[in-house]
């Protein structure tokens, strides 16, 4: 909308003469004022009628409205209640603009009701089919030039609404003048509003089936206000951001993820360094992660959410990066910086549920829409939220397109899908009588299965090199099996069983660990049933669970030694690794989203800084050696890549196994989870390896250990079956490689 540069023209054109009024019918006026009209364009705007062209305008609060026709003009009749009309003595509907006079301003603008729909038939067809894989390009707010006018197209899916109006800061949040039209049976409402630029705040004023009104944020908004404000923000359809990660994207999928090194640093963005924006994080986070040798970061939270304490797991803006840290382009800058540093970017994605906030998705148009109509299926019992209706094609499309959106628009390399188990089971966290079986009488949710299969298949087809990871805590069969073989189609799955069992073992005093030995070995019973990630995530270091080092028994030296030995065991165990921030330097306190990691523990002025720096140095060396040792990742999903050397050393708290790369080259990993040194400890190793070099020792002095070492090559005894004899440091993990390989700088 623009204000004229000169005084308003005369109120009547001598060429047109004095136009007579052509008011709207009373019923039409009532429906428009109530926000209940499904086709306002049939009433408002210019229409050929007997005797000329009827022009009707709805502008509440206006003192006058004048129609401008090239050099001609005519004042419209004030019909009351904000309606203005005229019957113009013209044969055809002309091009025209409006001059609207208010008490303190005069605005010249195009009439929104002179335009045909700005959304194409193909878009509507795909939306109706639930197959619009770039849904964000069709729905939402899109600045554009339409029929020669600059403005914004607003579209929203609200099939149960009696009417929808768009409102915002451009109209003092009164949507009366901007009713939208319904585009047939798709349930989509549309309005092109001239003069609306990027940065404008807006919402949708929806008339429910019962006639009441609700004002909602745009489900497809690609930018939002900073919480606790809740308005959506008009964003340019095509970002001006210029990417510099072509090399990364071209090669990220060269090796399948289950055959590649994959070591993940999990980051809560608002608290990693409290107060930093996306762009400030881009100056610090990539270098830190690269220095420690992690191949990927996993970011939380990304999508917009109203309550920071939810860590992003109660999403209201599924298509909007959280505005707390900057704009969508700022988030792209962070992803780009990580890629240029050679670090992949995963994000937590939450399609399992959404909060009940009255301005968001819950009963969006007055009836259950995104959630199932059955309240027993809709309510999520654990978090007080609502589950999605995965059986409704438009809802499924909303979520599948959202997964594609993050990968295509923000170059995200992978989605860690939260709470998959709660989606798969109808009786998840529900007691008898609180759930309804499926049509076959079972507890599986077939709609959720179909959604997850469609999502995975679509992401892998459209986004080469991207991966999906399931946080799935049950024994559901085929989570990482391809969809064409009946699986869910994920690339990787979090191994929650390994995480739980191994932490139970590690938390026990060494004198009691012999009774829990199977907690550390049981994971190998099912290790090849799925493609696994071993997660020590944020969930394990909050809410009274204590930080990783604080879970360990003993005094401070023993806690750190246990911590280091555990990490060595974890990095050598089949499966990929994930470690939450702060655990890489043995932070003692639980994580708090209010203040983040205790970086001061690494300050040289702090007396115990060397203890924490030593653990971080170990993580750096674990990653460096891991990356250079294909035996630790190349055959992660093949039984031939693993062999127990000692799985029954319960009395000694000792575990030993071999890892093999595709060529058969081994790495020997030995963990001693007792606090005593074990001299001349015999292990049966392959006869064809005459000698081994210790390449990593978590008890090394630079890491804060007692520096009990195996110096020089460790040789096998004479004759077959004699094995080797090692010195096992207390509470430590060793890695050894055949001496035929070149020495590595990974050991200290």
XYZ file of C-alpha atoms in Angstrom:
748
model
C 0.000 0.000 0.000
C 1.332 3.423 -0.889
C 0.316 6.903 0.083
C -0.130 9.381 -2.789
C 2.609 11.914 -3.330
C 0.143 14.730 -3.954
C -3.205 15.790 -2.597
C -6.103 13.445 -3.341
C -7.821 14.072 -6.686
C -11.293 15.542 -6.891
C -13.935 13.237 -5.529
C -15.812 12.955 -8.814
C -14.723 12.740 -12.438
C -16.641 14.825 -14.940
C -15.946 12.127 -17.524
C -17.796 9.486 -15.462
C -20.525 11.692 -14.074
C -22.010 10.998 -10.669
C -22.076 7.190 -10.185
C -25.094 5.619 -8.548
C -24.672 3.125 -5.684
C -24.709 -0.667 -6.143
C -24.769 -1.911 -2.557
C -24.280 -5.522 -1.530
C -27.334 -7.548 -0.599
C -28.110 -7.522 3.154
C -27.398 -11.238 3.502
C -24.036 -10.848 1.780
C -23.191 -7.886 4.005
C -24.050 -9.867 7.118
C -21.904 -12.852 6.093
C -18.956 -10.632 5.185
C -19.091 -8.706 8.449
C -19.386 -11.952 10.412
C -16.414 -13.464 8.584
C -18.583 -16.288 7.231
C -18.393 -15.744 3.479
C -16.775 -18.503 1.408
C -16.557 -16.382 -1.772
C -16.058 -12.684 -0.968
C -14.751 -12.066 -4.498
C -18.246 -12.727 -5.810
C -19.493 -9.695 -3.881
C -16.513 -7.373 -3.486
C -14.477 -5.944 -6.349
C -15.728 -5.003 -9.816
C -18.431 -7.004 -11.621
C -20.213 -6.458 -14.924
C -23.932 -5.975 -14.292
C -26.849 -4.614 -16.312
C -26.240 -0.918 -16.697
C -22.475 -0.912 -16.127
C -19.873 -2.194 -13.664
C -20.739 -2.607 -10.000
C -17.811 -1.861 -7.680
C -18.008 -2.775 -4.007
C -15.376 -2.255 -1.328
C -15.273 -3.222 2.358
C -13.058 -0.837 4.343
C -14.148 -0.430 7.971
C -13.085 2.870 9.457
C -12.622 4.607 6.106
C -14.057 8.091 5.631
C -14.226 7.709 1.879
C -13.156 5.436 -0.963
C -12.376 6.679 -4.429
C -11.856 4.488 -7.484
C -8.998 5.548 -9.800
C -9.227 4.683 -13.503
C -6.150 6.075 -15.267
C -6.922 9.806 -15.293
C -10.505 9.266 -14.200
C -11.904 8.818 -10.740
C -15.142 8.478 -8.892
C -16.080 8.556 -5.250
C -17.917 5.481 -4.018
C -21.122 5.747 -2.043
C -20.845 5.115 1.702
C -23.294 2.252 2.342
C -22.511 2.038 6.056
C -20.686 -0.553 8.169
C -17.538 -0.001 6.116
C -19.140 -0.838 2.750
C -18.698 1.466 -0.235
C -20.156 0.964 -3.701
C -20.796 2.505 -7.084
C -22.367 1.560 -10.403
C -19.880 2.821 -12.966
C -21.147 3.618 -16.471
C -18.659 1.282 -18.164
C -19.082 -1.638 -20.587
C -16.168 -3.762 -19.312
C -14.473 -4.338 -15.974
C -11.505 -1.964 -15.967
C -8.056 -1.932 -14.364
C -8.370 0.257 -11.306
C -6.888 1.264 -7.954
C -8.438 2.543 -4.775
C -7.829 5.715 -2.831
C -8.914 5.134 0.767
C -9.130 8.093 3.125
C -8.937 7.567 6.875
C -9.014 10.139 9.628
C -5.230 10.507 9.693
C -4.062 9.107 6.345
C -4.869 8.500 2.701
C -3.754 5.250 1.079
C -3.579 4.361 -2.589
C -3.702 0.634 -3.200
C -4.845 -2.133 -5.495
C -8.092 -3.852 -4.590
C -7.469 -7.448 -3.376
C -10.821 -8.430 -4.880
C -9.948 -7.637 -8.483
C -7.523 -10.592 -8.743
C -8.038 -14.165 -9.859
C -6.649 -16.869 -7.535
C -2.867 -16.810 -7.311
C -2.650 -20.534 -6.531
C -2.497 -22.859 -9.524
C -4.724 -25.808 -10.345
C -1.808 -28.266 -10.142
C -1.037 -27.100 -6.600
C -4.668 -27.586 -5.607
C -4.767 -31.022 -7.209
C -1.634 -32.158 -5.368
C -2.919 -30.740 -2.079
C -6.202 -32.563 -2.559
C -4.326 -35.793 -3.227
C -2.033 -35.260 -0.230
C 0.992 -35.505 -2.533
C 2.406 -31.986 -2.661
C 6.033 -32.682 -1.776
C 6.860 -28.958 -1.726
C 3.765 -27.904 0.169
C 5.551 -24.872 1.616
C 5.604 -23.342 -1.871
C 1.814 -23.516 -2.108
C 0.470 -22.789 1.379
C 1.426 -19.995 3.747
C 2.353 -16.402 2.930
C 4.236 -15.766 -0.325
C 5.324 -12.318 -1.544
C 4.902 -12.202 -5.310
C 3.919 -10.147 -8.311
C 0.433 -11.132 -9.419
C -1.317 -9.628 -12.443
C 1.160 -6.761 -12.383
C 0.736 -5.948 -8.695
C 3.227 -6.549 -5.885
C 1.867 -8.109 -2.735
C 1.523 -11.345 -0.795
C -0.572 -14.426 -1.458
C -2.039 -15.900 1.724
C -3.253 -19.496 1.662
C -4.339 -21.774 4.503
C -5.942 -25.196 4.825
C -9.063 -24.951 7.009
C -11.762 -27.262 5.589
C -14.142 -26.965 8.557
C -14.157 -23.158 8.680
C -17.278 -21.145 7.853
C -14.976 -18.346 6.787
C -11.344 -17.208 7.034
C -9.865 -13.709 7.096
C -6.265 -12.618 7.159
C -5.272 -10.010 9.708
C -2.034 -8.422 10.815
C -0.161 -5.275 11.661
C -1.118 -3.910 8.223
C -4.784 -3.669 9.287
C -4.461 -3.161 13.044
C -5.258 -6.891 13.463
C -8.810 -6.395 12.204
C -9.416 -8.873 9.393
C -12.851 -7.572 8.427
C -11.535 -5.990 5.213
C -9.636 -9.123 4.141
C -11.958 -12.126 3.893
C -10.433 -15.049 1.982
C -12.115 -17.233 -0.631
C -12.543 -20.978 -0.465
C -10.953 -22.840 -3.359
C -13.398 -25.659 -3.849
C -13.301 -29.016 -2.094
C -9.623 -28.818 -1.122
C -10.370 -26.900 2.070
C -7.837 -24.248 1.025
C -8.607 -20.550 1.470
C -6.743 -17.900 -0.539
C -6.327 -14.146 -0.820
C -3.768 -12.029 -2.648
C -3.267 -8.764 -0.746
C -1.411 -6.059 -2.687
C 1.192 -3.975 -0.923
C 2.115 -6.548 1.756
C 5.889 -6.872 1.990
C 8.254 -9.334 3.734
C 8.451 -8.625 7.451
C 4.717 -8.039 7.849
C 3.117 -9.749 10.847
C -0.037 -11.765 10.224
C -2.437 -14.443 11.475
C -5.653 -16.051 10.254
C -9.024 -15.102 11.773
C -11.056 -18.311 11.425
C -14.812 -18.585 11.889
C -15.516 -21.955 13.465
C -18.494 -24.134 12.502
C -20.375 -22.817 15.552
C -19.862 -19.204 14.461
C -17.234 -18.284 17.049
C -13.854 -16.918 16.036
C -10.301 -18.059 16.666
C -7.143 -16.254 15.579
C -4.352 -18.614 14.562
C -0.737 -18.485 13.553
C -0.019 -19.866 10.104
C 0.847 -23.608 10.259
C 3.050 -23.088 7.194
C 4.772 -19.913 8.394
C 8.434 -19.929 7.460
C 9.261 -17.273 10.033
C 7.718 -16.244 13.344
C 7.980 -13.538 15.947
C 10.358 -14.169 18.829
C 8.468 -16.067 21.557
C 6.474 -15.427 23.644
C 4.998 -13.358 20.776
C 3.103 -15.673 18.430
C 2.474 -13.911 15.114
C 3.681 -15.307 11.815
C 5.990 -13.204 9.645
C 5.738 -12.799 5.879
C 8.970 -14.129 4.370
C 10.310 -13.830 0.830
C 9.410 -16.885 -1.249
C 12.944 -17.150 -2.567
C 15.676 -16.511 -0.029
C 18.505 -14.255 -1.041
C 20.975 -16.417 0.837
C 23.886 -17.679 -1.300
C 25.146 -21.116 -0.263
C 28.810 -22.125 -0.344
C 28.506 -25.835 0.466
C 28.308 -27.291 -3.034
C 31.317 -29.521 -2.434
C 29.836 -30.923 0.753
C 26.450 -31.688 -0.785
C 28.031 -33.297 -3.836
C 29.908 -35.868 -1.762
C 27.957 -36.347 1.481
C 26.326 -39.503 0.116
C 29.392 -41.072 -1.493
C 29.489 -43.793 1.183
C 26.319 -45.236 2.755
C 26.062 -44.038 6.339
C 26.105 -47.534 7.834
C 29.493 -48.125 6.173
C 30.954 -44.714 7.011
C 32.393 -43.052 10.134
C 29.610 -41.315 12.023
C 30.377 -39.591 15.308
C 27.796 -37.072 16.508
C 28.040 -34.135 18.921
C 24.555 -33.265 20.207
C 24.025 -29.539 20.768
C 21.272 -27.546 22.435
C 21.748 -24.374 20.406
C 20.398 -21.745 22.846
C 22.622 -22.956 25.678
C 25.823 -24.222 24.009
C 27.103 -20.688 24.490
C 24.250 -18.805 26.122
C 23.253 -15.648 24.283
C 24.844 -16.420 20.920
C 22.842 -15.969 17.727
C 22.944 -18.337 14.753
C 25.646 -16.228 13.110
C 27.688 -15.971 16.289
C 27.413 -19.729 16.751
C 28.688 -20.098 13.197
C 31.907 -18.392 14.243
C 32.552 -20.803 17.135
C 30.694 -24.114 16.836
C 32.168 -25.444 13.535
C 35.750 -24.962 14.687
C 35.100 -26.569 18.050
C 33.381 -29.618 16.565
C 35.979 -29.994 13.825
C 38.830 -29.782 16.348
C 37.290 -32.608 18.380
C 36.875 -34.727 15.253
C 33.102 -35.260 15.288
C 31.679 -35.930 11.845
C 28.233 -34.461 12.595
C 26.333 -32.236 14.967
C 22.766 -32.906 16.016
C 20.941 -29.658 16.711
C 18.074 -29.071 19.111
C 15.828 -27.176 19.080
C 15.360 -25.974 15.498
C 11.635 -25.644 14.738
C 9.769 -22.870 16.539
C 8.240 -23.660 19.919
C 6.551 -21.434 22.497
C 8.193 -22.737 25.692
C 11.989 -22.817 25.821
C 11.929 -25.369 28.613
C 10.481 -27.941 26.201
C 13.869 -27.923 24.387
C 11.960 -27.716 21.120
C 9.941 -30.896 21.580
C 6.556 -29.115 21.590
C 6.546 -27.486 18.171
C 4.111 -24.838 16.968
C 6.048 -23.620 13.911
C 7.012 -26.741 11.970
C 8.333 -24.737 9.016
C 10.077 -21.950 10.935
C 13.538 -22.050 12.542
C 13.217 -20.662 16.046
C 13.389 -16.876 15.948
C 15.133 -16.777 19.322
C 18.512 -16.991 17.592
C 17.882 -15.100 14.351
C 16.226 -15.275 10.952
C 15.871 -18.280 8.623
C 18.790 -16.975 6.566
C 20.864 -16.734 9.735
C 20.151 -20.415 10.387
C 21.216 -21.214 6.835
C 24.456 -19.362 7.530
C 25.137 -21.654 10.509
C 24.428 -24.817 8.503
C 26.602 -23.520 5.675
C 29.484 -22.763 8.054
C 29.325 -26.272 9.490
C 29.343 -27.793 6.010
C 32.308 -25.696 4.953
C 34.123 -27.030 8.025
C 33.351 -30.576 6.898
C 30.720 -31.196 9.582
C 27.314 -32.693 8.763
C 24.149 -31.274 10.306
C 21.363 -33.356 11.820
C 18.295 -31.849 13.457
C 15.749 -33.153 15.918
C 12.417 -33.493 14.111
C 9.205 -33.953 16.086
C 6.265 -35.353 14.078
C 4.896 -37.353 17.013
C 2.831 -34.645 18.713
C 2.100 -30.927 19.055
C 0.992 -28.668 21.941
C -2.534 -27.516 22.665
C -1.854 -23.762 22.463
C -5.072 -22.056 21.374
C -3.308 -19.986 18.705
C -1.618 -22.959 17.024
C -2.708 -26.327 15.566
C -5.112 -27.732 18.164
C -8.668 -27.809 16.704
C -7.278 -25.398 14.166
C -10.534 -24.581 12.350
C -12.928 -25.369 15.191
C -12.819 -29.142 14.909
C -10.070 -31.754 15.209
C -8.006 -31.282 12.065
C -4.352 -32.103 12.576
C -5.281 -34.434 15.460
C -7.623 -37.474 15.335
C -11.284 -36.860 16.111
C -11.233 -39.760 18.585
C -10.036 -38.222 21.876
C -8.531 -41.562 22.956
C -6.237 -41.429 19.954
C -5.660 -37.678 19.992
C -4.359 -37.127 23.512
C -0.709 -37.907 24.169
C -0.637 -39.145 27.769
C 2.998 -38.347 28.568
C 3.271 -34.700 27.583
C -0.265 -33.301 27.646
C -0.068 -32.753 23.899
C -1.950 -33.994 20.843
C -0.916 -36.643 18.365
C -1.181 -36.154 14.615
C -3.858 -37.869 12.555
C -1.524 -39.899 10.335
C -4.460 -41.405 8.484
C -5.553 -38.078 7.026
C -3.786 -37.460 3.731
C -3.477 -33.684 4.186
C -1.905 -34.111 7.634
C 0.470 -36.747 6.330
C 1.353 -34.400 3.463
C 2.003 -31.569 5.951
C 4.558 -33.721 7.776
C 6.195 -35.453 4.800
C 6.668 -32.119 3.040
C 8.077 -30.701 6.273
C 10.795 -33.363 6.347
C 11.674 -32.535 2.745
C 11.558 -28.798 3.510
C 14.341 -28.909 6.081
C 16.549 -31.006 3.808
C 15.961 -28.986 0.652
C 15.651 -25.435 1.931
C 18.181 -25.605 4.783
C 20.515 -28.330 3.450
C 19.970 -30.446 6.571
C 21.845 -33.744 6.241
C 19.643 -35.829 8.471
C 16.533 -35.939 10.634
C 16.596 -37.587 14.044
C 12.918 -38.447 14.432
C 11.788 -38.096 18.029
C 9.478 -40.464 19.932
C 8.880 -42.960 17.126
C 7.620 -45.605 19.546
C 4.805 -43.330 20.710
C 3.668 -43.125 17.094
C 3.828 -46.842 16.343
C 1.768 -48.143 19.270
C -1.836 -47.233 19.959
C -1.408 -48.262 23.596
C 1.815 -46.338 24.178
C 1.786 -45.151 27.833
C -1.923 -46.002 28.034
C -3.672 -48.302 30.474
C -6.385 -50.808 29.640
C -9.493 -49.001 28.480
C -7.595 -45.879 27.483
C -6.973 -46.946 23.876
C -8.773 -48.591 21.000
C -7.276 -51.494 19.018
C -6.736 -51.247 15.277
C -9.080 -52.964 12.817
C -7.206 -56.230 13.314
C -7.454 -56.059 17.100
C -3.798 -55.178 17.580
C -1.957 -52.300 19.230
C -0.024 -51.189 16.148
C -0.907 -47.910 14.455
C -0.999 -48.737 10.727
C -1.484 -45.089 9.774
C 1.723 -44.119 11.573
C 3.579 -46.974 9.895
C 2.389 -45.803 6.469
C 3.369 -42.216 7.270
C 6.879 -43.139 8.398
C 7.392 -45.300 5.326
C 6.225 -42.504 3.040
C 8.358 -39.919 4.826
C 11.516 -42.022 4.649
C 11.000 -43.041 1.032
C 10.336 -39.441 0.012
C 13.361 -37.990 1.815
C 15.731 -40.607 0.407
C 14.337 -40.131 -3.114
C 14.394 -36.334 -3.134
C 17.457 -35.598 -0.998
C 20.496 -37.699 -2.001
C 22.904 -38.188 0.880
C 20.384 -37.247 3.571
C 19.679 -39.745 6.350
C 16.876 -40.405 8.804
C 17.417 -41.703 12.333
C 14.737 -43.186 14.568
C 14.586 -42.668 18.305
C 12.666 -45.911 18.791
C 12.853 -47.623 22.160
C 11.135 -50.958 21.506
C 11.879 -54.114 19.546
C 9.739 -53.108 16.555
C 10.942 -55.229 13.663
C 12.478 -53.558 10.623
C 12.956 -49.958 11.713
C 15.998 -49.642 9.413
C 14.815 -52.178 6.839
C 14.005 -50.618 3.426
C 10.355 -49.806 2.820
C 10.237 -52.040 -0.272
C 11.070 -54.943 2.049
C 8.346 -54.067 4.538
C 10.480 -51.972 6.898
C 10.004 -48.419 8.118
C 12.903 -47.243 5.965
C 15.079 -45.360 8.468
C 18.816 -45.227 7.864
C 19.782 -45.611 11.530
C 18.138 -46.294 14.882
C 19.121 -45.180 18.362
C 20.126 -48.210 20.435
C 18.241 -47.340 23.604
C 18.777 -50.827 25.001
C 22.569 -50.513 24.798
C 22.400 -47.076 26.382
C 20.266 -48.218 29.304
C 22.127 -51.470 29.959
C 25.631 -50.062 29.687
C 24.841 -47.153 32.002
C 23.374 -49.544 34.566
C 26.646 -51.488 34.490
C 28.890 -48.426 34.572
C 27.026 -46.927 37.527
C 27.708 -49.972 39.724
C 30.632 -50.167 42.089
C 33.295 -52.415 40.501
C 32.852 -54.983 43.254
C 29.253 -55.479 42.099
C 29.823 -55.307 38.348
C 30.407 -59.052 38.053
C 26.696 -59.503 38.746
C 25.790 -57.182 35.874
C 28.290 -58.422 33.298
C 25.519 -59.359 30.880
C 24.374 -55.728 30.758
C 27.478 -55.045 28.671
C 27.364 -58.149 26.496
C 23.652 -58.485 25.771
C 23.707 -55.780 23.081
C 25.690 -58.117 20.824
C 22.764 -60.555 20.801
C 20.757 -58.096 18.669
C 23.507 -55.772 17.353
C 22.820 -56.684 13.728
C 19.029 -56.561 13.834
C 19.137 -52.854 12.914
C 21.644 -50.167 11.913
C 22.391 -48.635 15.305
C 23.575 -45.400 16.892
C 24.866 -45.584 20.477
C 23.367 -42.484 22.137
C 24.455 -40.679 25.274
C 22.001 -37.855 24.713
C 20.597 -34.913 26.642
C 17.864 -37.174 28.054
C 20.489 -39.094 30.031
C 22.007 -36.073 31.813
C 18.926 -34.187 33.109
C 16.051 -34.561 35.565
C 18.059 -36.151 38.343
C 19.851 -38.673 36.134
C 23.173 -36.863 36.707
C 25.887 -36.133 34.165
C 27.825 -39.007 32.633
C 30.861 -38.651 34.903
C 28.644 -38.245 37.981
C 26.919 -41.541 37.255
C 30.238 -43.283 37.812
C 31.154 -44.733 41.231
C 34.160 -43.903 43.359
C 36.153 -40.769 44.095
C 36.876 -38.070 41.519
C 39.843 -39.920 40.022
C 37.838 -43.132 39.705
C 34.822 -41.333 38.266
C 36.953 -39.809 35.514
C 38.701 -43.120 34.880
C 35.342 -44.887 34.566
C 34.126 -42.101 32.300
C 37.148 -42.446 30.020
C 36.972 -46.249 29.962
C 33.267 -46.089 29.118
C 33.882 -43.714 26.199
C 36.645 -45.993 24.897
C 34.277 -48.969 25.092
C 31.506 -46.983 23.392
C 33.680 -45.802 20.499
C 34.858 -49.356 19.791
C 31.472 -51.096 20.136
C 29.551 -51.802 16.884
C 27.327 -48.855 16.063
C 27.755 -45.139 15.552
C 28.303 -42.701 18.440
C 26.408 -39.725 19.830
C 27.571 -37.644 22.799
C 25.756 -34.680 24.323
C 27.622 -31.425 24.878
C 29.485 -31.080 28.160
C 30.096 -34.806 28.446
C 33.179 -34.462 26.245
C 34.965 -32.750 29.145
C 33.327 -34.608 32.034
C 31.056 -31.860 33.293
C 30.038 -32.804 36.826
C 26.687 -31.047 37.024
C 23.589 -32.005 35.109
C 22.894 -30.033 31.969
C 20.711 -26.976 32.445
C 19.134 -25.307 29.440
C 19.350 -22.023 31.341
C 23.153 -21.868 31.491
C 24.483 -24.695 29.321
C 27.837 -26.457 29.710
C 30.189 -25.380 32.496
C 32.922 -24.046 30.223
C 34.722 -22.545 33.207
C 35.881 -26.059 34.097
C 38.345 -25.746 31.201
C 39.704 -22.380 32.295
C 43.445 -22.711 33.005
C 42.889 -20.680 36.145
C 40.661 -23.371 37.597
C 42.596 -25.829 39.750
C 41.049 -28.990 38.271
C 41.006 -27.774 34.667
C 43.612 -30.363 33.649
C 41.240 -33.147 34.696
C 38.540 -31.881 32.349
C 40.916 -30.998 29.530
C 42.343 -34.502 29.727
C 38.930 -36.045 29.089
C 38.362 -33.688 26.172
C 41.760 -34.621 24.755
C 40.706 -38.257 24.950
C 37.518 -37.548 22.984
C 39.597 -35.764 20.356
C 41.934 -38.742 20.062
C 39.069 -41.249 20.056
C 37.546 -39.466 17.082
C 40.875 -39.049 15.279
C 41.766 -42.709 15.587
C 38.189 -43.763 14.845
C 38.231 -41.851 11.548
C 41.505 -43.511 10.527
C 40.408 -47.037 11.463
C 37.847 -48.561 9.048
C 37.548 -51.597 11.330
C 35.564 -49.383 13.719
C 32.870 -48.419 11.210
C 33.112 -50.133 7.843
C 31.366 -53.359 8.907
C 29.169 -51.936 11.652
C 26.107 -53.768 10.357
C 27.780 -57.092 9.459
C 28.411 -59.892 11.973
C 31.709 -60.611 10.206
C 32.967 -57.266 11.500
C 32.983 -58.400 15.151
C 34.344 -61.282 17.216
C 34.387 -61.761 20.960
C 37.820 -62.445 22.443
C 36.564 -62.434 26.032
C 32.881 -62.072 26.827
C 32.789 -64.099 30.076
C 35.369 -62.245 32.159
C 32.785 -61.269 34.760
C 34.998 -62.014 37.742
C 37.656 -59.651 36.366
C 35.270 -57.019 34.926
C 37.093 -57.421 31.607
C 35.712 -57.355 28.061
C 37.715 -57.928 24.878
C 36.655 -58.119 21.251
C 37.979 -57.700 17.735
C 36.621 -55.348 15.079
C 37.387 -56.002 11.401
C 37.298 -53.810 8.309
C 36.155 -55.045 4.904
C 39.638 -56.386 4.137
C 39.762 -58.322 7.408
C 42.246 -56.046 9.181
C 41.498 -56.210 12.924
C 41.484 -53.832 15.863
C 41.556 -55.293 19.369
C 39.565 -53.474 22.065
C 40.021 -54.428 25.723
C 38.196 -52.820 28.666
C 39.106 -53.371 32.310
C 36.268 -52.040 34.468
C 37.970 -52.963 37.736
C 40.170 -50.520 39.702
C 43.176 -52.887 39.822
C 46.078 -53.359 37.409
C 46.027 -56.789 35.792
C 49.512 -57.928 34.740
C 50.154 -60.585 32.088
C 46.455 -60.873 31.297
C 46.064 -63.574 28.679
C 43.783 -63.110 25.670
C 43.294 -65.479 22.742
C 43.779 -63.501 19.555
C 44.197 -64.573 15.914
C 47.324 -66.659 15.327
C 48.033 -64.793 12.078
C 48.817 -61.560 13.955
C 52.273 -62.006 15.509
C 52.361 -58.702 17.383
C 50.123 -55.809 18.424
C 50.736 -52.139 19.128
C 48.807 -50.220 21.775
C 47.399 -47.251 19.868
C 45.014 -45.885 22.507
C 44.984 -46.155 26.293
C 42.369 -44.233 28.268
C 44.638 -44.491 31.333
C 47.394 -42.447 29.653
C 48.797 -39.614 31.770
C 47.763 -36.813 29.377
C 44.155 -37.903 29.840
C 44.483 -37.819 33.638
C 45.218 -41.513 34.096
C 47.888 -43.462 36.010
C 49.847 -44.109 32.789
C 50.000 -47.901 33.021
C 51.100 -48.825 29.500
C 52.016 -51.673 27.181
C 55.192 -50.252 25.708
C 56.552 -51.753 22.528
C 54.914 -54.533 20.504
C 52.875 -57.109 22.383
C 53.775 -60.467 20.841
C 51.929 -63.763 20.757
C 53.323 -66.835 22.463
C 54.978 -69.535 20.379
C 52.679 -71.975 18.664
C 48.977 -71.779 17.892
C 46.469 -70.831 20.589
C 48.969 -69.178 22.913
C 47.475 -65.681 22.475
C 48.988 -62.545 24.008
C 49.564 -61.275 27.515
C 48.691 -57.675 28.280
C 49.021 -55.311 31.189
C 45.518 -53.960 31.795
C 45.429 -50.506 33.425
C 42.809 -49.850 36.116
C 39.419 -48.637 34.877
C 40.650 -48.283 31.318
C 40.065 -49.254 27.699
C 42.879 -50.200 25.317
C 42.913 -50.324 21.540
C 45.606 -52.377 19.780
C 46.383 -52.863 16.113
C 48.678 -55.279 14.263
C 52.234 -53.947 14.154
C 52.308 -54.414 10.399
C 50.345 -51.186 10.116
C 51.945 -47.764 10.265
C 52.151 -46.234 13.737
C 49.490 -43.687 14.532
C 49.638 -40.326 16.249
C 46.332 -41.057 17.965
C 47.923 -42.475 21.093
C 49.358 -40.435 23.906
